[in-house]
PDB file of C-alpha atoms in Angstrom:
ATOM      1  CA  MET P   1     105.573 313.557 109.112  1.00 64.00           C
ATOM      2  CA  GLN P   2     104.015 317.024 109.076  1.00 78.00           C
ATOM      3  CA  LEU P   3     100.440 317.067 107.812  1.00 83.00           C
ATOM      4  CA  GLU P   4     101.231 319.949 105.449  1.00 82.00           C
ATOM      5  CA  LYS P   5     103.590 317.629 103.545  1.00 84.00           C
ATOM      6  CA  LEU P   6     101.032 314.888 102.942  1.00 89.00           C
ATOM      7  CA  PRO P   7     100.168 314.543  99.217  1.00 90.00           C
ATOM      8  CA  LEU P   8      96.487 314.280 100.137  1.00 92.00           C
ATOM      9  CA  PHE P   9      96.464 317.941 101.200  1.00 91.00           C
ATOM     10  CA  ALA P  10      98.566 319.349  98.356  1.00 90.00           C
ATOM     11  CA  GLY P  11      97.138 322.578  96.961  1.00 90.00           C
ATOM     12  CA  THR P  12      94.556 323.104  99.714  1.00 90.00           C
ATOM     13  CA  GLU P  13      93.972 326.722 100.730  1.00 87.00           C
ATOM     14  CA  ASP P  14      93.307 325.908 104.396  1.00 90.00           C
ATOM     15  CA  MET P  15      94.890 322.577 105.330  1.00 89.00           C
ATOM     16  CA  GLN P  16      93.382 322.519 108.822  1.00 90.00           C
ATOM     17  CA  LYS P  17      89.877 323.142 107.476  1.00 91.00           C
ATOM     18  CA  SER P  18      90.374 320.424 104.863  1.00 92.00           C
ATOM     19  CA  LEU P  19      91.555 318.026 107.553  1.00 92.00           C
ATOM     20  CA  GLU P  20      88.610 318.719 109.840  1.00 92.00           C
ATOM     21  CA  SER P  21      86.192 318.090 106.964  1.00 92.00           C
ATOM     22  CA  LEU P  22      87.351 314.441 106.989  1.00 93.00           C
ATOM     23  CA  ASP P  23      86.592 313.825 110.683  1.00 94.00           C
ATOM     24  CA  PRO P  24      90.207 312.963 111.609  1.00 95.00           C
ATOM     25  CA  GLN P  25      91.178 310.509 114.321  1.00 96.00           C
ATOM     26  CA  ARG P  26      94.641 309.461 115.430  1.00 96.00           C
ATOM     27  CA  GLY P  27      95.979 306.148 116.641  1.00 97.00           C
ATOM     28  CA  GLU P  28      99.269 304.982 118.129  1.00 97.00           C
ATOM     29  CA  TYR P  29     100.540 301.410 117.775  1.00 98.00           C
ATOM     30  CA  ALA P  30     103.432 299.558 119.382  1.00 97.00           C
ATOM     31  CA  ARG P  31     105.824 297.513 117.297  1.00 96.00           C
ATOM     32  CA  GLY P  32     104.175 294.206 116.409  1.00 95.00           C
ATOM     33  CA  ALA P  33     100.651 295.498 117.071  1.00 96.00           C
ATOM     34  CA  ARG P  34      97.881 294.900 114.563  1.00 95.00           C
ATOM     35  CA  ILE P  35      96.678 298.142 113.082  1.00 97.00           C
ATOM     36  CA  LEU P  36      93.988 296.352 111.081  1.00 96.00           C
ATOM     37  CA  SER P  37      92.930 292.704 111.009  1.00 95.00           C
ATOM     38  CA  ALA P  38      91.685 290.590 108.109  1.00 93.00           C
ATOM     39  CA  GLY P  39      87.944 289.995 108.242  1.00 94.00           C
ATOM     40  CA  GLU P  40      86.997 293.295 109.867  1.00 95.00           C
ATOM     41  CA  ARG P  41      85.370 296.215 108.081  1.00 94.00           C
ATOM     42  CA  CYS P  42      87.182 299.520 108.009  1.00 94.00           C
ATOM     43  CA  ARG P  43      85.321 302.758 107.349  1.00 94.00           C
ATOM     44  CA  ARG P  44      88.401 304.942 107.550  1.00 96.00           C
ATOM     45  CA  ILE P  45      91.434 305.477 105.362  1.00 96.00           C
ATOM     46  CA  GLY P  46      94.766 305.292 107.151  1.00 96.00           C
ATOM     47  CA  ILE P  47      97.822 307.487 106.589  1.00 96.00           C
ATOM     48  CA  LEU P  48     101.041 306.468 108.333  1.00 96.00           C
ATOM     49  CA  LEU P  49     102.461 309.574 109.991  1.00 95.00           C
ATOM     50  CA  SER P  50     105.494 307.879 111.540  1.00 95.00           C
ATOM     51  CA  GLY P  51     106.940 304.401 111.964  1.00 95.00           C
ATOM     52  CA  GLY P  52     106.386 301.556 109.543  1.00 93.00           C
ATOM     53  CA  ALA P  53     103.936 298.761 108.818  1.00 94.00           C
ATOM     54  CA  ASP P  54     103.535 295.672 106.683  1.00 91.00           C
ATOM     55  CA  ILE P  55     100.460 294.503 104.799  1.00 91.00           C
ATOM     56  CA  VAL P  56     100.175 290.803 105.584  1.00 90.00           C
ATOM     57  CA  ARG P  57      97.997 287.971 104.312  1.00 86.00           C
ATOM     58  CA  GLU P  58      97.859 284.322 105.313  1.00 82.00           C
ATOM     59  CA  ASP P  59      98.884 281.596 102.875  1.00 77.00           C
ATOM     60  CA  ALA P  60      97.073 278.265 102.499  1.00 75.00           C
ATOM     61  CA  GLY P  61      98.887 276.923 105.556  1.00 79.00           C
ATOM     62  CA  GLY P  62      97.915 279.891 107.732  1.00 79.00           C
ATOM     63  CA  ASN P  63     101.406 281.389 107.647  1.00 81.00           C
ATOM     64  CA  PRO P  64     101.753 285.194 107.426  1.00 82.00           C
ATOM     65  CA  VAL P  65     103.097 286.502 104.128  1.00 80.00           C
ATOM     66  CA  THR P  66     104.126 290.143 103.682  1.00 80.00           C
ATOM     67  CA  VAL P  67     102.672 291.530 100.467  1.00 80.00           C
ATOM     68  CA  ALA P  68     103.532 295.222 100.852  1.00 80.00           C
ATOM     69  CA  HIS P  69     105.305 297.700 103.097  1.00 83.00           C
ATOM     70  CA  ILE P  70     103.796 301.002 104.244  1.00 90.00           C
ATOM     71  CA  GLY P  71     106.199 303.910 104.649  1.00 88.00           C
ATOM     72  CA  GLU P  72     105.737 307.277 106.305  1.00 91.00           C
ATOM     73  CA  GLY P  73     103.188 309.456 104.529  1.00 91.00           C
ATOM     74  CA  GLU P  74     101.624 306.539 102.659  1.00 92.00           C
ATOM     75  CA  MET P  75      97.908 305.818 102.518  1.00 93.00           C
ATOM     76  CA  PHE P  76      96.451 302.373 103.178  1.00 94.00           C
ATOM     77  CA  ALA P  77      93.117 300.509 103.490  1.00 94.00           C
ATOM     78  CA  GLU P  78      91.486 302.952 101.064  1.00 94.00           C
ATOM     79  CA  ALA P  79      90.048 300.268  98.758  1.00 91.00           C
ATOM     80  CA  PHE P  80      88.335 298.481 101.637  1.00 94.00           C
ATOM     81  CA  ALA P  81      87.192 301.673 103.356  1.00 95.00           C
ATOM     82  CA  CYS P  82      85.672 303.101 100.181  1.00 92.00           C
ATOM     83  CA  SER P  83      84.056 299.841  99.031  1.00 92.00           C
ATOM     84  CA  GLY P  84      82.771 298.731 102.426  1.00 92.00           C
ATOM     85  CA  GLU P  85      84.154 295.237 101.826  1.00 94.00           C
ATOM     86  CA  PRO P  86      85.798 293.293 104.685  1.00 95.00           C
ATOM     87  CA  LEU P  87      89.578 293.308 104.826  1.00 95.00           C
ATOM     88  CA  THR P  88      91.348 290.366 103.196  1.00 93.00           C
ATOM     89  CA  VAL P  89      94.730 291.399 104.645  1.00 93.00           C
ATOM     90  CA  SER P  90      96.053 292.698 107.949  1.00 95.00           C
ATOM     91  CA  ALA P  91      98.271 295.695 108.711  1.00 96.00           C
ATOM     92  CA  VAL P  92     100.978 295.124 111.334  1.00 95.00           C
ATOM     93  CA  ALA P  93     103.244 297.795 112.814  1.00 96.00           C
ATOM     94  CA  THR P  94     106.935 297.014 112.244  1.00 93.00           C
ATOM     95  CA  LEU P  95     107.956 300.045 114.332  1.00 94.00           C
ATOM     96  CA  PRO P  96     106.184 302.185 116.928  1.00 97.00           C
ATOM     97  CA  SER P  97     103.743 303.979 114.644  1.00 97.00           C
ATOM     98  CA  ARG P  98     101.278 306.838 114.489  1.00 97.00           C
ATOM     99  CA  VAL P  99      98.338 306.707 112.076  1.00 97.00           C
ATOM    100  CA  LEU P 100      95.926 309.400 110.921  1.00 96.00           C
ATOM    101  CA  TRP P 101      92.469 307.956 110.217  1.00 97.00           C
ATOM    102  CA  LEU P 102      90.133 309.822 107.849  1.00 95.00           C
ATOM    103  CA  SER P 103      86.473 309.203 107.050  1.00 95.00           C
ATOM    104  CA  ALA P 104      86.103 307.467 103.676  1.00 94.00           C
ATOM    105  CA  GLU P 105      82.469 308.588 103.501  1.00 93.00           C
ATOM    106  CA  ARG P 106      83.445 312.248 103.932  1.00 92.00           C
ATOM    107  CA  LEU P 107      86.166 311.895 101.322  1.00 91.00           C
ATOM    108  CA  LEU P 108      83.849 310.289  98.766  1.00 89.00           C
ATOM    109  CA  SER P 109      81.187 312.939  99.364  1.00 89.00           C
ATOM    110  CA  GLY P 110      83.515 315.584  97.950  1.00 84.00           C
ATOM    111  CA  ALA P 111      83.313 317.696 101.097  1.00 80.00           C
ATOM    112  CA  ASP P 112      86.639 319.197 100.005  1.00 87.00           C
ATOM    113  CA  ALA P 113      87.009 319.100  96.211  1.00 89.00           C
ATOM    114  CA  GLN P 114      90.800 319.546  96.223  1.00 92.00           C
ATOM    115  CA  VAL P 115      91.344 316.724  98.723  1.00 92.00           C
ATOM    116  CA  THR P 116      89.018 314.422  96.777  1.00 92.00           C
ATOM    117  CA  ALA P 117      90.912 315.167  93.549  1.00 92.00           C
ATOM    118  CA  ASN P 118      94.212 314.469  95.307  1.00 92.00           C
ATOM    119  CA  ALA P 119      92.833 311.198  96.660  1.00 92.00           C
ATOM    120  CA  LEU P 120      91.773 310.048  93.188  1.00 91.00           C
ATOM    121  CA  ARG P 121      95.287 310.690  91.886  1.00 91.00           C
ATOM    122  CA  LEU P 122      96.796 308.741  94.795  1.00 91.00           C
ATOM    123  CA  PHE P 123      94.364 305.850  94.225  1.00 89.00           C
ATOM    124  CA  ALA P 124      95.325 305.790  90.545  1.00 90.00           C
ATOM    125  CA  ARG P 125      99.038 305.677  91.339  1.00 87.00           C
ATOM    126  CA  LYS P 126      98.534 302.767  93.704  1.00 83.00           C
ATOM    127  CA  ASN P 127      96.529 300.956  91.043  1.00 85.00           C
ATOM    128  CA  LEU P 128      99.456 301.381  88.654  1.00 85.00           C
ATOM    129  CA  TYR P 129     101.770 299.959  91.322  1.00 79.00           C
ATOM    130  CA  LEU P 130      99.541 296.898  91.709  1.00 80.00           C
ATOM    131  CA  ASN P 131      99.478 296.430  87.944  1.00 85.00           C
ATOM    132  CA  GLN P 132     103.272 296.537  87.917  1.00 85.00           C
ATOM    133  CA  ARG P 133     103.411 293.845  90.592  1.00 84.00           C
ATOM    134  CA  ILE P 134     101.106 291.659  88.532  1.00 87.00           C
ATOM    135  CA  GLU P 135     103.480 292.198  85.614  1.00 90.00           C
ATOM    136  CA  HIS P 136     106.456 291.023  87.711  1.00 92.00           C
ATOM    137  CA  LEU P 137     104.618 287.968  89.028  1.00 88.00           C
ATOM    138  CA  SER P 138     103.441 286.992  85.548  1.00 92.00           C
ATOM    139  CA  ARG P 139     107.015 286.293  84.451  1.00 93.00           C
ATOM    140  CA  ARG P 140     107.728 282.626  83.815  1.00 92.00           C
ATOM    141  CA  THR P 141     110.772 282.034  86.037  1.00 95.00           C
ATOM    142  CA  LEU P 142     111.891 283.431  89.374  1.00 95.00           C
ATOM    143  CA  GLU P 143     114.958 284.951  87.720  1.00 96.00           C
ATOM    144  CA  GLU P 144     112.719 286.839  85.294  1.00 95.00           C
ATOM    145  CA  LYS P 145     110.514 288.015  88.175  1.00 95.00           C
ATOM    146  CA  VAL P 146     113.519 289.282  90.129  1.00 96.00           C
ATOM    147  CA  LEU P 147     114.978 291.147  87.160  1.00 96.00           C
ATOM    148  CA  SER P 148     111.602 292.581  86.160  1.00 96.00           C
ATOM    149  CA  TYR P 149     111.136 294.018  89.652  1.00 95.00           C
ATOM    150  CA  LEU P 150     114.696 295.318  90.038  1.00 96.00           C
ATOM    151  CA  ARG P 151     114.603 296.971  86.619  1.00 95.00           C
ATOM    152  CA  SER P 152     111.376 298.750  87.543  1.00 93.00           C
ATOM    153  CA  VAL P 153     112.991 300.093  90.729  1.00 94.00           C
ATOM    154  CA  ARG P 154     116.026 301.185  88.716  1.00 96.00           C
ATOM    155  CA  ARG P 155     113.783 303.087  86.301  1.00 94.00           C
ATOM    156  CA  ALA P 156     112.056 304.841  89.178  1.00 90.00           C
ATOM    157  CA  ALA P 157     115.374 305.686  90.865  1.00 94.00           C
ATOM    158  CA  LYS P 158     116.938 306.773  87.523  1.00 94.00           C
ATOM    159  CA  SER P 159     120.159 305.166  88.688  1.00 96.00           C
ATOM    160  CA  ASP P 160     121.864 301.802  88.315  1.00 95.00           C
ATOM    161  CA  THR P 161     122.425 301.871  92.094  1.00 96.00           C
ATOM    162  CA  PHE P 162     119.297 301.838  94.255  1.00 96.00           C
ATOM    163  CA  SER P 163     117.643 300.364  97.342  1.00 95.00           C
ATOM    164  CA  VAL P 164     114.465 298.291  97.584  1.00 94.00           C
ATOM    165  CA  PRO P 165     111.952 298.807 100.433  1.00 86.00           C
ATOM    166  CA  PHE P 166     112.198 295.174 101.579  1.00 86.00           C
ATOM    167  CA  ASP P 167     114.555 292.953 103.519  1.00 89.00           C
ATOM    168  CA  ARG P 168     115.294 289.584 101.942  1.00 89.00           C
ATOM    169  CA  GLN P 169     112.232 287.873 103.421  1.00 86.00           C
ATOM    170  CA  GLY P 170     110.023 290.805 102.458  1.00 84.00           C
ATOM    171  CA  LEU P 171     111.278 290.695  98.874  1.00 89.00           C
ATOM    172  CA  ALA P 172     110.654 286.940  98.733  1.00 89.00           C
ATOM    173  CA  ASP P 173     107.106 287.472 100.001  1.00 80.00           C
ATOM    174  CA  PHE P 174     106.536 290.270  97.478  1.00 84.00           C
ATOM    175  CA  LEU P 175     107.648 288.016  94.633  1.00 88.00           C
ATOM    176  CA  GLY P 176     105.712 285.037  95.967  1.00 83.00           C
ATOM    177  CA  CYS P 177     108.702 282.733  96.414  1.00 87.00           C
ATOM    178  CA  ASP P 178     110.774 280.987  99.055  1.00 87.00           C
ATOM    179  CA  ARG P 179     113.545 283.043 100.645  1.00 91.00           C
ATOM    180  CA  SER P 180     116.204 280.411  99.968  1.00 95.00           C
ATOM    181  CA  ALA P 181     115.143 280.229  96.300  1.00 95.00           C
ATOM    182  CA  LEU P 182     115.405 284.014  96.022  1.00 96.00           C
ATOM    183  CA  SER P 183     118.862 284.025  97.626  1.00 95.00           C
ATOM    184  CA  ALA P 184     119.993 281.335  95.198  1.00 96.00           C
ATOM    185  CA  VAL P 185     118.805 283.347  92.194  1.00 96.00           C
ATOM    186  CA  LEU P 186     120.457 286.536  93.467  1.00 96.00           C
ATOM    187  CA  SER P 187     123.733 284.682  94.047  1.00 96.00           C
ATOM    188  CA  LYS P 188     123.570 283.224  90.542  1.00 96.00           C
ATOM    189  CA  LEU P 189     122.914 286.628  88.973  1.00 96.00           C
ATOM    190  CA  LYS P 190     125.759 288.139  90.971  1.00 96.00           C
ATOM    191  CA  ALA P 191     128.150 285.395  89.846  1.00 96.00           C
ATOM    192  CA  ARG P 192     127.159 286.063  86.229  1.00 95.00           C
ATOM    193  CA  GLY P 193     127.897 289.773  86.628  1.00 95.00           C
ATOM    194  CA  VAL P 194     124.296 290.817  86.063  1.00 96.00           C
ATOM    195  CA  LEU P 195     123.999 292.588  89.400  1.00 96.00           C
ATOM    196  CA  ASP P 196     125.630 293.249  92.749  1.00 96.00           C
ATOM    197  CA  TYR P 197     123.930 293.701  96.104  1.00 95.00           C
ATOM    198  CA  HIS P 198     124.362 294.185  99.818  1.00 92.00           C
ATOM    199  CA  LYS P 199     121.270 293.719 101.992  1.00 90.00           C
ATOM    200  CA  SER P 200     118.626 295.985 100.383  1.00 93.00           C
ATOM    201  CA  ALA P 201     121.049 297.917  98.166  1.00 95.00           C
ATOM    202  CA  PHE P 202     121.407 296.773  94.543  1.00 97.00           C
ATOM    203  CA  ARG P 203     123.330 297.654  91.433  1.00 96.00           C
ATOM    204  CA  LEU P 204     122.367 296.460  87.974  1.00 95.00           C
ATOM    205  CA  PHE P 205     125.037 296.270  85.277  1.00 93.00           C
TER     206      PHE P 205
END
């Protein structure tokens, strides 16, 4: 992704000057490599320039559970970098990836007012996303959780036909359930004519 297209630099008069004010560093990661590891402290905010990554946490049995996917152009680790708290999750590259690392301290100092304002808007949007996930997970049954999530994606897509940014295991992890249980619910909803799907593509009726 071209830096000029990153939402963080929207409206800046001199993008290169704004970038340099944040002490940029770049990293490259092979597929399967850990970009960040739980327990460490991160002083920089990451932006995925190319590739893909998953945010992963360990369950009570020590098994990795995917809680979010990072797409190109998306920011990550900002809450930990800005708070100084140790990471409670890891970031793992799902494809060969390039990451732009920016100083959280420089960003918080307001060295570039436009970039700081953009960052606050991006932080707020992510907070809304997290609140929406809590809303989905608060539903009583797995069927209600699935429909709550799919309806939110439909609203965002403004179409009854849409794709979700997860494979089946990723969607199960996102909803905090077993993959086989999720598949059973989807099959039941399909049989009832509530929805149709193929891999990550869905249609709600």
